[in-house]
Amino acid sequence: MGTFKSIEEASEYFKGDRFATLNGMELISLTDEMSLCSMTLGEGHKNANGGIMGGVIFTLADLAFAALANQIHLPTVAQQVNINYLNAPKGESLSAKATCLKNGRTTSVLTVDVTDSLDRHIARFTGTGFKLPQGNNGSNN
């Protein structure tokens, strides 16, 4: 059984990811094996060349990573991440699906595949999550 008892509970928790929330990113589905996040693209997501800003793609992947990593163990923080951009997004939306490659005692390794609404593969994100002791919120304060 994961951390969150329902998608509503998880969605409420991740409203605290204000940057993702303010940019229209939503948690759509969450199980013990995967998370799915999505967003509708708009003018505010574009870079100077008229394409979708890489940070938008990264943030959506990071939200999917965070949802699954914290479903596995709360709290988990990113220890190392990598993203490969594969194609420029087309269409009206993006989706990010996270799956777990390894769930170890102190770390987890997840991959996140980002696709656009035309079902084109946009990016591959890989992240290592570090499992903090229960009761630690991950801050340095």
Coordinates of C-alpha atoms in Angstrom, one line a residue:
M1 CA 0.0 0.0 0.0
G2 CA 1.4 3.4 -1.0
T3 CA 1.6 6.6 0.9
F4 CA -1.7 8.1 -0.4
K5 CA -5.0 6.4 0.1
S6 CA -6.7 8.1 -2.9
I7 CA -5.9 10.3 -6.0
E8 CA -7.7 13.1 -4.2
E9 CA -5.4 12.9 -1.2
A10 CA -2.3 12.8 -3.5
S11 CA -3.6 15.7 -5.6
E12 CA -4.2 17.8 -2.5
Y13 CA -0.7 17.1 -1.3
F14 CA 0.9 18.0 -4.6
K15 CA -1.0 21.3 -4.7
G16 CA 2.0 22.3 -2.6
D17 CA 4.1 22.1 -5.7
R18 CA 3.1 25.6 -6.6
F19 CA 5.2 26.1 -9.7
A20 CA 3.7 23.0 -11.3
T21 CA 0.2 23.9 -10.2
L22 CA 0.4 27.5 -11.3
N23 CA 1.6 26.3 -14.8
G24 CA -1.5 24.1 -15.1
M25 CA 0.0 20.7 -14.3
E26 CA -2.2 18.1 -12.8
L27 CA -1.8 14.6 -11.2
I28 CA -4.2 12.4 -13.2
S29 CA -3.5 8.9 -12.0
L30 CA -1.4 7.3 -9.2
T31 CA -0.9 3.7 -8.2
D32 CA 2.0 1.9 -6.5
E33 CA 3.5 1.2 -9.9
M34 CA 3.0 4.4 -11.9
S35 CA 1.9 8.1 -11.9
L36 CA 0.5 10.1 -14.7
C37 CA 0.5 13.9 -14.9
S38 CA -0.7 16.1 -17.7
M39 CA -1.1 19.7 -18.8
T40 CA -2.7 21.9 -21.5
L41 CA -0.1 24.0 -23.4
G42 CA -0.6 27.7 -23.8
E43 CA 1.1 30.9 -24.9
G44 CA 2.7 31.3 -21.4
H45 CA 4.7 28.1 -21.9
K46 CA 6.5 29.2 -25.0
N47 CA 10.2 30.2 -25.4
A48 CA 11.6 33.1 -27.5
N49 CA 11.6 30.9 -30.6
G50 CA 7.9 30.0 -30.2
G51 CA 8.4 26.5 -29.0
I52 CA 7.6 25.0 -25.6
M53 CA 10.2 25.9 -23.0
G54 CA 12.3 23.0 -21.9
G55 CA 11.6 23.9 -18.3
V56 CA 7.9 23.2 -18.8
I57 CA 8.7 19.7 -20.0
F58 CA 11.2 19.2 -17.2
T59 CA 8.7 20.4 -14.6
L60 CA 5.9 18.1 -15.8
A61 CA 8.3 15.1 -15.7
D62 CA 9.6 16.2 -12.3
L63 CA 6.0 16.3 -10.9
A64 CA 5.3 12.7 -12.2
F65 CA 8.6 11.6 -10.6
A66 CA 7.7 13.3 -7.3
A67 CA 4.2 11.7 -7.2
L68 CA 5.4 8.2 -7.7
A69 CA 8.6 8.5 -5.6
N70 CA 6.5 9.9 -2.7
Q71 CA 3.8 7.2 -3.2
I72 CA 6.6 4.7 -2.7
H73 CA 8.1 6.5 0.4
L74 CA 7.2 9.8 1.9
P75 CA 9.3 11.9 2.0
T76 CA 11.5 11.3 -1.0
V77 CA 13.7 14.0 -2.6
A78 CA 15.5 14.0 -5.9
Q79 CA 19.1 13.1 -5.6
Q80 CA 20.0 13.1 -9.3
V81 CA 18.0 13.6 -12.4
N82 CA 18.6 13.6 -16.1
I83 CA 16.4 14.5 -19.1
N84 CA 16.9 13.9 -22.8
Y85 CA 14.7 16.0 -25.1
L86 CA 13.7 14.0 -28.1
N87 CA 11.2 16.0 -30.1
A88 CA 9.6 19.4 -30.0
P89 CA 6.1 19.1 -28.7
K90 CA 3.2 19.5 -31.1
G91 CA -0.5 19.4 -30.3
E92 CA -2.3 20.9 -27.3
S93 CA -1.1 19.0 -24.3
L94 CA 1.6 17.0 -22.7
S95 CA 1.5 13.9 -20.5
A96 CA 4.2 12.4 -18.3
K97 CA 4.1 8.8 -17.1
A98 CA 6.5 7.7 -14.3
T99 CA 7.4 4.1 -13.6
C100 CA 9.8 2.6 -11.0
L101 CA 12.9 0.7 -12.2
K102 CA 14.3 0.0 -8.7
N103 CA 12.9 0.5 -5.2
G104 CA 15.7 0.0 -2.8
R105 CA 16.1 0.5 0.9
T106 CA 17.3 4.2 0.7
T107 CA 16.8 5.1 -3.0
S108 CA 14.5 4.6 -5.8
V109 CA 15.2 4.9 -9.6
L110 CA 12.3 6.1 -11.8
T111 CA 11.9 6.8 -15.5
V112 CA 9.4 9.3 -16.8
D113 CA 8.3 9.4 -20.5
V114 CA 6.8 12.6 -21.7
T115 CA 4.5 12.5 -24.8
D116 CA 2.4 15.1 -26.6
S117 CA -1.3 14.9 -27.5
L118 CA -0.2 13.4 -30.9
D119 CA 1.4 10.5 -29.0
R120 CA 4.9 11.6 -30.0
H121 CA 7.7 10.9 -27.5
I122 CA 9.0 14.3 -26.3
A123 CA 11.4 13.5 -23.5
R124 CA 12.8 10.7 -21.3
F125 CA 13.6 11.7 -17.7
T126 CA 15.4 9.5 -15.3
G127 CA 15.7 10.3 -11.6
T128 CA 17.1 8.8 -8.4
G129 CA 15.0 9.6 -5.3
F130 CA 16.6 9.6 -1.9
K131 CA 14.3 8.3 0.9
L132 CA 14.4 10.6 3.9
P133 CA 13.5 9.4 7.3
Q134 CA 9.8 9.5 8.1
G135 CA 8.9 12.9 9.6
N136 CA 11.6 14.8 7.7
N137 CA 10.1 17.3 5.1
G138 CA 13.3 17.6 3.1
S139 CA 14.1 21.2 4.1
N140 CA 17.5 22.3 5.4
N141 CA 15.9 24.6 7.9

